[in-house]
Coordinates of C-alpha atoms in Angstrom, one line a residue:
M1 CA 0.3 -0.2 0.1
A2 CA 1.4 3.6 -1.3
L3 CA 2.2 6.2 1.4
S4 CA -0.2 9.5 1.3
D5 CA 1.3 11.8 -1.4
D6 CA -0.4 14.9 0.3
R7 CA 3.4 15.9 1.5
A8 CA 2.2 15.5 5.0
P9 CA 5.3 13.9 7.4
V10 CA 5.9 10.4 7.5
A11 CA 7.9 8.5 10.0
V12 CA 9.8 5.2 10.7
V13 CA 10.6 3.6 13.7
D14 CA 13.7 1.2 13.3
I15 CA 14.3 -1.5 16.0
G16 CA 17.8 -2.8 15.1
S17 CA 20.2 -4.8 17.2
N18 CA 22.1 -2.0 18.8
S19 CA 19.5 0.9 18.9
V20 CA 16.0 1.9 18.2
R21 CA 15.5 5.1 16.1
L22 CA 12.8 7.4 15.3
I23 CA 13.2 9.4 11.8
V24 CA 10.5 11.8 10.9
Y25 CA 10.8 13.2 7.3
E26 CA 8.9 16.2 6.0
S27 CA 7.0 14.0 3.3
A28 CA 7.1 10.8 1.4
S29 CA 8.2 12.5 -1.9
R30 CA 11.5 11.7 -3.6
A31 CA 12.4 15.2 -2.4
R32 CA 12.1 14.2 1.3
R33 CA 14.3 15.7 4.0
R34 CA 14.8 14.6 7.6
F35 CA 12.4 16.8 9.8
T36 CA 13.7 15.3 13.2
T37 CA 15.5 12.2 14.4
R38 CA 15.8 10.3 17.7
R39 CA 17.6 7.3 19.0
C40 CA 18.5 5.2 21.7
F41 CA 21.8 2.8 22.0
A42 CA 20.0 0.0 23.9
G43 CA 22.6 -2.7 23.0
W44 CA 20.3 -5.5 23.8
G45 CA 21.6 -7.8 21.1
G46 CA 25.0 -8.0 22.2
S47 CA 24.7 -11.4 24.0
I48 CA 22.2 -13.4 21.5
A49 CA 25.0 -15.5 20.2
T50 CA 25.6 -17.1 23.8
T51 CA 22.6 -16.5 25.9
G52 CA 19.9 -16.8 23.1
K53 CA 18.1 -13.9 24.5
L54 CA 17.8 -10.0 24.3
D55 CA 19.6 -8.2 27.4
A56 CA 16.8 -7.4 29.8
D57 CA 18.2 -3.9 30.8
G58 CA 18.6 -3.1 27.1
V59 CA 14.8 -3.8 26.6
S60 CA 14.0 -1.5 29.2
R61 CA 16.0 1.2 27.9
A62 CA 14.3 0.6 24.5
L63 CA 10.9 0.4 25.6
R64 CA 11.7 3.7 27.2
A65 CA 12.8 5.3 24.1
L66 CA 9.8 3.9 22.2
R67 CA 7.3 5.5 24.6
R68 CA 9.1 8.8 24.2
F69 CA 9.0 8.2 20.3
R70 CA 5.3 7.4 20.3
A71 CA 4.7 10.9 22.4
L72 CA 6.7 12.7 19.7
I73 CA 4.7 10.9 16.7
D74 CA 1.5 12.3 18.2
Q75 CA 3.0 15.8 18.9
L76 CA 4.3 16.1 15.2
Q77 CA 0.8 14.9 13.9
V78 CA 2.5 12.3 11.9
R79 CA -0.5 10.2 10.1
A80 CA 1.8 7.7 8.3
W81 CA 4.4 5.8 9.9
R82 CA 5.9 2.4 10.1
V83 CA 7.6 0.1 12.6
I84 CA 10.4 -2.3 11.7
A85 CA 12.4 -4.6 13.6
T86 CA 15.5 -6.5 12.3
A87 CA 17.9 -9.3 13.2
A88 CA 18.1 -9.1 17.2
A89 CA 14.1 -9.3 17.5
R90 CA 14.0 -11.6 14.8
E91 CA 16.7 -14.2 16.3
A92 CA 16.1 -14.0 20.0
D93 CA 14.3 -16.7 21.9
N94 CA 12.3 -13.5 23.7
G95 CA 12.0 -11.9 20.5
P96 CA 8.2 -12.5 20.1
E97 CA 7.9 -11.5 23.7
F98 CA 9.7 -7.9 23.0
I99 CA 7.9 -7.4 19.8
A100 CA 4.4 -8.0 21.9
Q101 CA 5.6 -5.2 24.5
V102 CA 6.4 -2.8 21.6
E103 CA 3.4 -3.1 19.7
R104 CA 1.4 -2.3 23.0
V105 CA 3.7 0.8 23.5
L106 CA 3.2 2.3 20.3
G107 CA -0.1 0.9 19.3
R108 CA 1.0 -0.2 16.2
K109 CA 2.0 -3.5 14.1
V110 CA 5.6 -4.2 14.2
A111 CA 7.0 -5.4 10.5
L112 CA 9.7 -8.3 11.5
L113 CA 11.9 -8.2 8.5
S114 CA 13.6 -11.5 7.5
G115 CA 17.1 -11.2 6.3
T116 CA 16.4 -11.1 2.9
M117 CA 14.0 -8.2 3.3
E118 CA 16.9 -6.1 5.2
A119 CA 19.4 -6.7 2.2
E120 CA 16.3 -5.4 -0.2
L121 CA 15.4 -2.7 1.6
A122 CA 18.9 -1.5 2.2
A123 CA 19.7 -1.8 -1.4
L124 CA 16.5 0.4 -2.3
G125 CA 17.8 3.0 0.2
V126 CA 21.0 3.1 -2.0
V127 CA 18.9 3.3 -5.1
S128 CA 16.8 6.2 -3.7
G129 CA 19.8 8.2 -2.7
I130 CA 22.6 7.4 -5.1
Y131 CA 22.3 8.1 -8.7
A132 CA 22.7 5.0 -11.2
A133 CA 24.0 2.8 -8.3
D134 CA 25.8 0.0 -9.4
G135 CA 27.5 -2.3 -7.1
F136 CA 27.3 -4.5 -3.9
A137 CA 25.3 -2.7 -0.8
G138 CA 26.4 -3.8 2.4
D139 CA 24.3 -2.9 5.8
L140 CA 26.5 -3.6 8.8
G141 CA 24.3 -3.5 12.0
G142 CA 24.9 -4.8 15.6
G143 CA 23.6 -8.2 14.7
S144 CA 24.3 -9.1 11.0
L145 CA 25.6 -7.8 7.7
E146 CA 23.2 -7.9 4.8
L147 CA 24.7 -7.9 1.3
I148 CA 23.1 -7.5 -2.0
D149 CA 23.9 -6.9 -5.6
V150 CA 22.8 -3.5 -7.0
R151 CA 22.6 -3.0 -10.7
G152 CA 20.4 -0.5 -12.4
G153 CA 17.9 -0.8 -10.0
R154 CA 17.7 -4.6 -10.1
L155 CA 18.5 -6.4 -7.0
S156 CA 20.0 -9.7 -6.6
D157 CA 22.3 -12.1 -4.6
A158 CA 21.1 -11.1 -1.3
V159 CA 22.3 -12.8 1.8
T160 CA 22.2 -12.1 5.6
M161 CA 25.6 -13.2 7.7
P162 CA 25.9 -13.4 11.7
L163 CA 28.6 -10.5 11.4
G164 CA 27.0 -7.6 13.1
G165 CA 29.5 -5.8 15.5
L166 CA 27.8 -6.9 18.8
R167 CA 27.7 -10.4 17.4
L168 CA 31.2 -10.8 16.4
I169 CA 32.0 -9.3 19.9
D170 CA 30.0 -12.0 21.4
T171 CA 30.8 -14.9 19.3
S172 CA 34.7 -14.1 19.2
Q173 CA 34.6 -13.4 23.1
G174 CA 36.2 -9.9 22.4
N175 CA 39.3 -11.6 20.4
L176 CA 40.0 -9.8 17.3
K177 CA 41.9 -12.8 15.8
K178 CA 39.2 -15.1 16.3
A179 CA 36.7 -12.7 15.0
R180 CA 38.7 -12.6 12.1
E181 CA 38.6 -16.4 11.7
I182 CA 34.6 -16.5 11.9
V183 CA 34.5 -13.4 9.0
D184 CA 36.5 -15.4 6.9
A185 CA 34.7 -18.6 7.3
E186 CA 31.4 -16.8 6.6
F187 CA 32.8 -15.0 3.4
D188 CA 34.1 -18.2 2.2
K189 CA 30.5 -19.8 2.1
L190 CA 29.8 -17.2 -1.0
D191 CA 30.9 -17.9 -4.4
W192 CA 29.6 -14.8 -5.9
L193 CA 31.6 -12.1 -4.0
E194 CA 33.9 -11.7 -7.3
K195 CA 30.9 -10.1 -8.9
G196 CA 31.7 -7.1 -7.1
R197 CA 35.5 -6.9 -8.4
G198 CA 36.1 -3.5 -9.8
R199 CA 32.6 -2.1 -9.2
D200 CA 31.5 0.3 -6.0
F201 CA 30.6 -0.9 -2.7
Y202 CA 28.0 0.9 -0.9
A203 CA 28.5 1.0 3.2
I204 CA 25.7 1.2 5.1
G205 CA 25.3 1.6 9.0
G206 CA 26.5 3.7 11.8
T207 CA 30.1 1.9 12.4
W208 CA 30.8 2.2 8.6
R209 CA 30.0 6.0 9.1
A210 CA 32.1 6.1 12.0
L211 CA 35.2 4.9 10.2
A212 CA 34.5 7.3 7.3
R213 CA 34.2 10.3 9.4
L214 CA 37.7 9.5 11.1
H215 CA 39.0 9.0 7.7
M216 CA 37.7 12.5 6.6
T217 CA 39.4 14.0 9.6
Q218 CA 42.6 12.1 8.9
T219 CA 42.6 13.5 5.3
S220 CA 41.4 17.0 6.1
Y221 CA 38.8 16.5 3.4
P222 CA 36.9 19.6 2.8
L223 CA 33.3 18.3 3.0
S224 CA 31.8 17.3 6.1
V225 CA 29.0 15.5 4.2
M226 CA 29.0 11.9 4.8
H227 CA 26.5 10.3 2.2
N228 CA 28.4 9.5 -1.1
Y229 CA 31.8 9.9 0.6
R230 CA 34.1 7.8 -1.4
I231 CA 37.2 6.2 -0.7
P232 CA 39.4 4.2 -3.3
A233 CA 39.7 0.4 -2.3
E234 CA 43.0 0.6 -1.6
D235 CA 43.1 3.3 0.7
A236 CA 40.2 1.9 2.7
L237 CA 41.7 -1.5 2.9
K238 CA 45.2 0.1 4.5
F239 CA 42.7 2.2 6.8
A240 CA 40.3 -0.5 8.0
A241 CA 43.5 -2.8 8.7
L242 CA 44.9 0.1 11.1
L243 CA 41.5 0.4 12.9
D244 CA 41.0 -3.3 13.3
H245 CA 44.1 -3.6 15.5
Q246 CA 42.9 -0.5 17.9
S247 CA 41.9 -1.4 21.4
Q248 CA 38.9 0.8 23.0
S249 CA 41.3 2.6 25.2
S250 CA 43.3 3.7 22.0
L251 CA 40.1 4.9 20.4
A252 CA 38.8 7.0 23.7
G253 CA 40.5 10.1 22.7
I254 CA 39.3 10.2 19.1
R255 CA 36.4 12.7 19.2
D256 CA 35.0 11.5 15.7
I257 CA 34.1 8.2 17.4
S258 CA 31.3 8.3 19.6
S259 CA 31.4 6.3 23.0
A260 CA 28.4 4.1 21.5
R261 CA 30.6 3.4 18.5
R262 CA 33.9 2.4 20.0
E263 CA 33.6 -0.9 21.0
T264 CA 32.0 -2.1 17.4
V265 CA 34.3 0.1 15.2
P266 CA 37.5 -2.2 15.2
Y267 CA 35.2 -4.9 14.2
G268 CA 33.4 -3.2 11.6
A269 CA 36.9 -2.3 10.0
L270 CA 37.6 -5.7 10.3
V271 CA 34.8 -6.8 8.3
L272 CA 35.4 -4.2 5.8
E273 CA 39.1 -5.3 5.6
R274 CA 38.1 -8.9 5.0
L275 CA 35.4 -7.8 2.4
I276 CA 37.6 -5.7 0.5
K277 CA 40.4 -8.4 0.2
Q278 CA 37.5 -11.0 -0.9
M279 CA 35.6 -8.8 -3.1
K280 CA 38.0 -6.1 -4.5
P281 CA 35.9 -3.1 -5.3
R282 CA 37.2 -0.1 -6.9
A283 CA 35.9 2.0 -3.9
I284 CA 34.1 2.2 -0.8
V285 CA 30.8 4.7 -1.0
V286 CA 29.2 5.5 2.2
S287 CA 25.5 5.8 2.1
V288 CA 23.7 7.5 4.7
M289 CA 20.4 5.9 3.1
G290 CA 19.8 2.1 4.2
I291 CA 16.6 0.2 5.2
R292 CA 14.4 3.3 6.6
E293 CA 14.6 5.3 3.5
G294 CA 14.4 1.9 1.2
L295 CA 11.2 1.2 3.1
L296 CA 9.8 4.7 1.9
Y297 CA 11.0 4.5 -1.5
S298 CA 9.2 1.1 -1.8
L299 CA 5.7 2.5 -0.8
L300 CA 6.1 5.4 -3.3
D301 CA 4.1 5.3 -6.4
E302 CA 6.3 4.5 -9.7
G303 CA 5.8 7.9 -11.0
E304 CA 7.7 9.6 -7.7
R305 CA 10.3 6.9 -7.7
E306 CA 11.1 7.6 -11.4
K307 CA 11.7 11.4 -10.4
D308 CA 15.2 12.4 -10.2
P309 CA 15.9 12.9 -6.5
L310 CA 18.6 16.0 -6.9
L311 CA 16.5 18.0 -9.0
E312 CA 13.4 17.4 -7.0
L313 CA 15.4 18.8 -3.9
C314 CA 17.1 21.6 -5.8
A315 CA 13.3 22.7 -7.1
N316 CA 12.3 22.5 -3.5
L317 CA 14.7 24.6 -2.1
A318 CA 14.4 27.1 -5.1
K319 CA 10.9 27.3 -4.3
Q320 CA 11.4 28.1 -0.7
R321 CA 14.4 30.4 -1.1
S322 CA 14.6 32.0 -4.4
R323 CA 12.7 34.8 -6.0
S324 CA 11.0 32.7 -8.8
L325 CA 10.9 28.9 -9.4
E326 CA 9.7 29.8 -12.7
N327 CA 12.8 31.7 -13.5
A328 CA 15.0 29.1 -12.5
Y329 CA 13.7 26.5 -14.9
E330 CA 13.9 29.3 -17.6
L331 CA 17.5 29.8 -16.8
C332 CA 17.9 25.8 -17.4
A333 CA 16.3 26.4 -21.1
W334 CA 18.4 29.9 -21.7
T335 CA 21.6 28.3 -20.6
D336 CA 21.0 25.1 -22.7
A337 CA 22.3 27.2 -25.9
L338 CA 25.7 27.8 -24.4
F339 CA 26.5 23.8 -24.1
Q340 CA 25.7 23.0 -27.5
A341 CA 28.0 23.0 -30.8
P342 CA 29.8 25.2 -31.7
G343 CA 30.1 25.8 -27.8
P344 CA 31.2 23.3 -25.1
V345 CA 29.4 20.1 -25.5
E346 CA 28.0 18.3 -22.2
T347 CA 27.5 14.5 -21.2
P348 CA 24.0 13.8 -20.0
E349 CA 25.3 13.9 -16.3
E350 CA 27.0 17.3 -17.0
K351 CA 23.7 18.5 -18.2
R352 CA 21.9 17.2 -15.3
L353 CA 24.2 18.8 -12.9
R354 CA 23.9 22.3 -14.9
H355 CA 20.3 22.5 -14.5
A356 CA 20.6 21.6 -10.7
A357 CA 22.9 24.7 -10.4
C358 CA 20.3 26.9 -12.4
L359 CA 17.5 25.7 -9.7
L360 CA 19.9 26.8 -7.3
S361 CA 21.4 30.0 -8.6
D362 CA 19.1 32.5 -6.6
I363 CA 19.0 31.1 -3.2
G364 CA 21.2 33.2 -1.6
W365 CA 19.7 36.2 -2.6
R366 CA 18.4 37.5 1.0
A367 CA 21.9 37.1 2.1
H368 CA 24.0 40.5 2.9
P369 CA 25.9 41.1 -0.4
D370 CA 29.2 40.8 1.2
Y371 CA 28.7 37.2 2.1
R372 CA 26.1 36.0 -0.4
G373 CA 29.0 34.0 -2.1
V374 CA 30.3 32.2 0.8
Q375 CA 26.9 31.5 2.3
S376 CA 25.4 30.3 -1.0
L377 CA 28.7 28.0 -1.4
N378 CA 28.1 26.6 2.4
L379 CA 24.3 26.0 1.8
V380 CA 25.0 23.9 -1.3
A381 CA 28.3 22.2 -0.3
H382 CA 27.1 21.1 3.0
G383 CA 23.2 20.9 2.2
D384 CA 21.1 17.7 2.6
F385 CA 21.2 16.7 -1.0
V386 CA 21.3 13.1 -2.4
G387 CA 21.5 11.8 -6.0
V388 CA 25.0 13.8 -6.4
D389 CA 28.5 12.5 -5.3
H390 CA 30.9 15.0 -4.1
P391 CA 32.5 16.1 -7.1
G392 CA 29.1 17.0 -8.2
R393 CA 28.4 18.6 -5.2
A394 CA 31.6 20.6 -5.4
F395 CA 30.6 22.0 -8.7
L396 CA 27.4 22.8 -7.5
A397 CA 29.0 25.0 -4.5
L398 CA 31.5 26.6 -7.1
T399 CA 28.6 27.6 -9.2
A400 CA 26.7 29.1 -6.6
Y401 CA 29.8 30.9 -5.3
Y402 CA 31.0 32.3 -8.9
R403 CA 27.2 33.3 -9.6
N404 CA 27.7 35.8 -6.8
E405 CA 31.4 36.9 -6.5
G406 CA 33.3 38.1 -9.5
K407 CA 36.2 37.1 -8.0
D408 CA 38.1 33.4 -7.4
D409 CA 39.7 33.7 -3.9
L410 CA 38.4 30.2 -2.7
S411 CA 40.0 27.4 -0.5
Q412 CA 41.8 25.2 -3.0
K413 CA 41.0 22.0 -0.8
L414 CA 37.1 22.4 -2.7
I415 CA 38.6 23.1 -5.8
E416 CA 40.5 19.8 -5.6
L417 CA 37.6 17.9 -5.8
V418 CA 37.0 18.8 -9.2
D419 CA 38.7 18.7 -12.5
K420 CA 40.1 21.4 -14.6
D421 CA 37.1 21.2 -17.1
T422 CA 34.3 20.8 -14.5
L423 CA 36.1 24.1 -12.8
K424 CA 35.8 25.9 -16.1
R425 CA 32.0 25.2 -16.4
A426 CA 31.6 26.1 -13.0
R427 CA 33.1 29.6 -13.8
I428 CA 31.2 29.6 -17.2
L429 CA 27.8 29.1 -15.6
G430 CA 28.6 31.4 -12.7
A431 CA 29.1 33.9 -15.3
A432 CA 26.1 33.1 -17.2
F433 CA 23.9 33.7 -13.9
R434 CA 25.3 37.2 -13.4
A435 CA 24.5 38.2 -16.7
A436 CA 20.9 36.6 -16.7
H437 CA 19.9 37.9 -13.6
M438 CA 21.1 41.1 -14.2
V439 CA 18.7 41.4 -16.9
S440 CA 15.8 39.4 -15.5
A441 CA 16.0 40.4 -12.0
A442 CA 14.9 36.7 -11.0
M443 CA 11.6 37.4 -12.9
P444 CA 9.8 35.0 -15.0
G445 CA 9.0 36.1 -19.0
V446 CA 12.4 37.6 -19.7
L447 CA 15.0 35.0 -20.6
P448 CA 12.9 33.1 -23.2
N449 CA 12.9 36.3 -24.9
T450 CA 16.4 37.5 -24.6
P451 CA 18.1 34.2 -26.2
L452 CA 21.7 33.6 -26.6
T453 CA 23.2 32.3 -30.3
Y454 CA 26.5 31.7 -31.4
E455 CA 27.4 33.2 -35.0
G456 CA 30.8 32.2 -35.9
N457 CA 33.3 33.5 -33.5
R458 CA 30.6 35.6 -31.7
L459 CA 28.3 34.9 -28.7
I460 CA 25.0 36.8 -29.5
W461 CA 22.9 38.0 -26.8
T462 CA 19.6 39.5 -28.3
L463 CA 17.5 42.2 -26.3
P464 CA 14.7 43.1 -28.4
E465 CA 12.0 45.5 -27.3
P466 CA 10.5 45.8 -24.7
Y467 CA 13.7 44.7 -22.9
A468 CA 16.4 47.1 -24.8
N469 CA 16.3 49.7 -22.1
L470 CA 17.7 46.7 -19.6
E471 CA 21.2 46.9 -21.8
G472 CA 23.7 49.0 -20.0
E473 CA 27.6 49.1 -18.8
R474 CA 27.2 46.5 -16.0
V475 CA 25.4 44.0 -18.2
E476 CA 28.1 44.7 -21.0
R477 CA 30.8 43.8 -18.6
R478 CA 29.3 40.5 -17.4
F479 CA 28.3 39.4 -20.8
K480 CA 31.8 40.1 -21.8
T481 CA 33.3 38.1 -19.0
L482 CA 31.1 35.1 -20.2
A483 CA 31.9 35.5 -23.6
N484 CA 35.7 35.5 -22.6
L485 CA 35.3 32.5 -20.6
L486 CA 33.7 30.7 -23.6
E487 CA 36.5 32.3 -26.0
R488 CA 34.0 34.2 -28.1
E489 CA 33.6 37.6 -28.9
P490 CA 30.4 39.5 -27.1
E491 CA 27.7 41.1 -29.0
I492 CA 24.5 42.4 -27.6
R493 CA 21.7 43.3 -30.2
V494 CA 19.5 45.8 -29.0
G495 CA 16.6 47.1 -30.8
T496 CA 12.9 46.7 -32.2
Q497 CA 14.3 45.1 -35.6
F498 CA 14.5 41.8 -33.4
Q499 CA 11.7 39.4 -33.0
L500 CA 10.0 38.6 -29.5
A501 CA 10.1 34.7 -28.9
A502 CA 7.1 33.0 -29.8
G503 CA 4.5 32.4 -27.2

């Protein structure tokens, strides 16, 4: 049954092996954003392997947190919400009793996911948040690891394995050498891991996110965004091998690793190290979208699922922050003329990112003029976007900066995320936005009637009546900057002899 499409808040209560979480999203659309998140590290699944039961103290903490979650759901007037439970509740002898308690507290049926269902929903989370995902998704929780092949939205070779961080600590009795033997024995059972060779591995789960956060800090990475953070497999292997030899005490002083994750990080690093050696992927890509997002994605209708999440989010932001969403869409069409022969030619992905940049071009207009460039850059560089990798995010941020600033005095760290051609496209687009907004004032109806064209070595901008009086020295300067970046001679044609665009 599909979720309501009335843009009302939706929520998921996720009962895992180490924590319970409540995530409320603004809506069930492809452009959904997290409205609020609550979690409690209960750790009740840490002794299932040896005792067969959920820890009593952990159960008490979880139920207390769930009562609070239910109060928040009522307070936020969330009508559409689901409750899911995973490995620990599924495998414990007292799991059914715990589920019954949860249902009484929440007043809602709990969907107890099988291992295969966990893997499939995690993969759908990757599909919903990473554009054209192609590789293996791995969701590492406290009790289990789910692996699944993701290729063009098609899912195959799903498996669940008893390799969650808490489970490994329990079964190995806290011995990392013994844990390595357990991990290798489980991976040896799979004869299809080689299908991941040379493809991406999408890492899901808090333990792997903690590992990636530490890697960001160690490498002085210029972005703080975790989603789509990419580590070459060789680098990830060395880093994981280093971490899986660390004790809790040695990790205690590292601020990037929370106390709740400190115990499981060496075991998560161990699983990742052994997986890389077996699978030989090209890179590890962090996905903050997993089972919960996959569940909501699965409940959307087909039309909503097929929408581009990046463009939907950018349009949403433009609607909230720019002066005219219609003008932003007109800017997409107006700049189309720049990026076709004889001008620079784009790939489909480059065109997609350009249209996203057009939608974001006016989101900083309310900021103080002295800070519009930096504030727009930060809003995009660190914003809650999905469907874009980090080089693409850097391109969008740089374009937003160049749209507001006529100078190039940025930190080289961010620029290093893009290649020279991409940086030049960001400068071209920024210059185009500066010229366009000078004439349109971000109002709709102007750009369709003031087109750009190439004629030989010239870039022509036509300003017919009634737009002729908008031409001036600043317009000329900004247009000349654009033409120079395109290695063309600028020409602005003004007057009554030029016809308005049809319609």
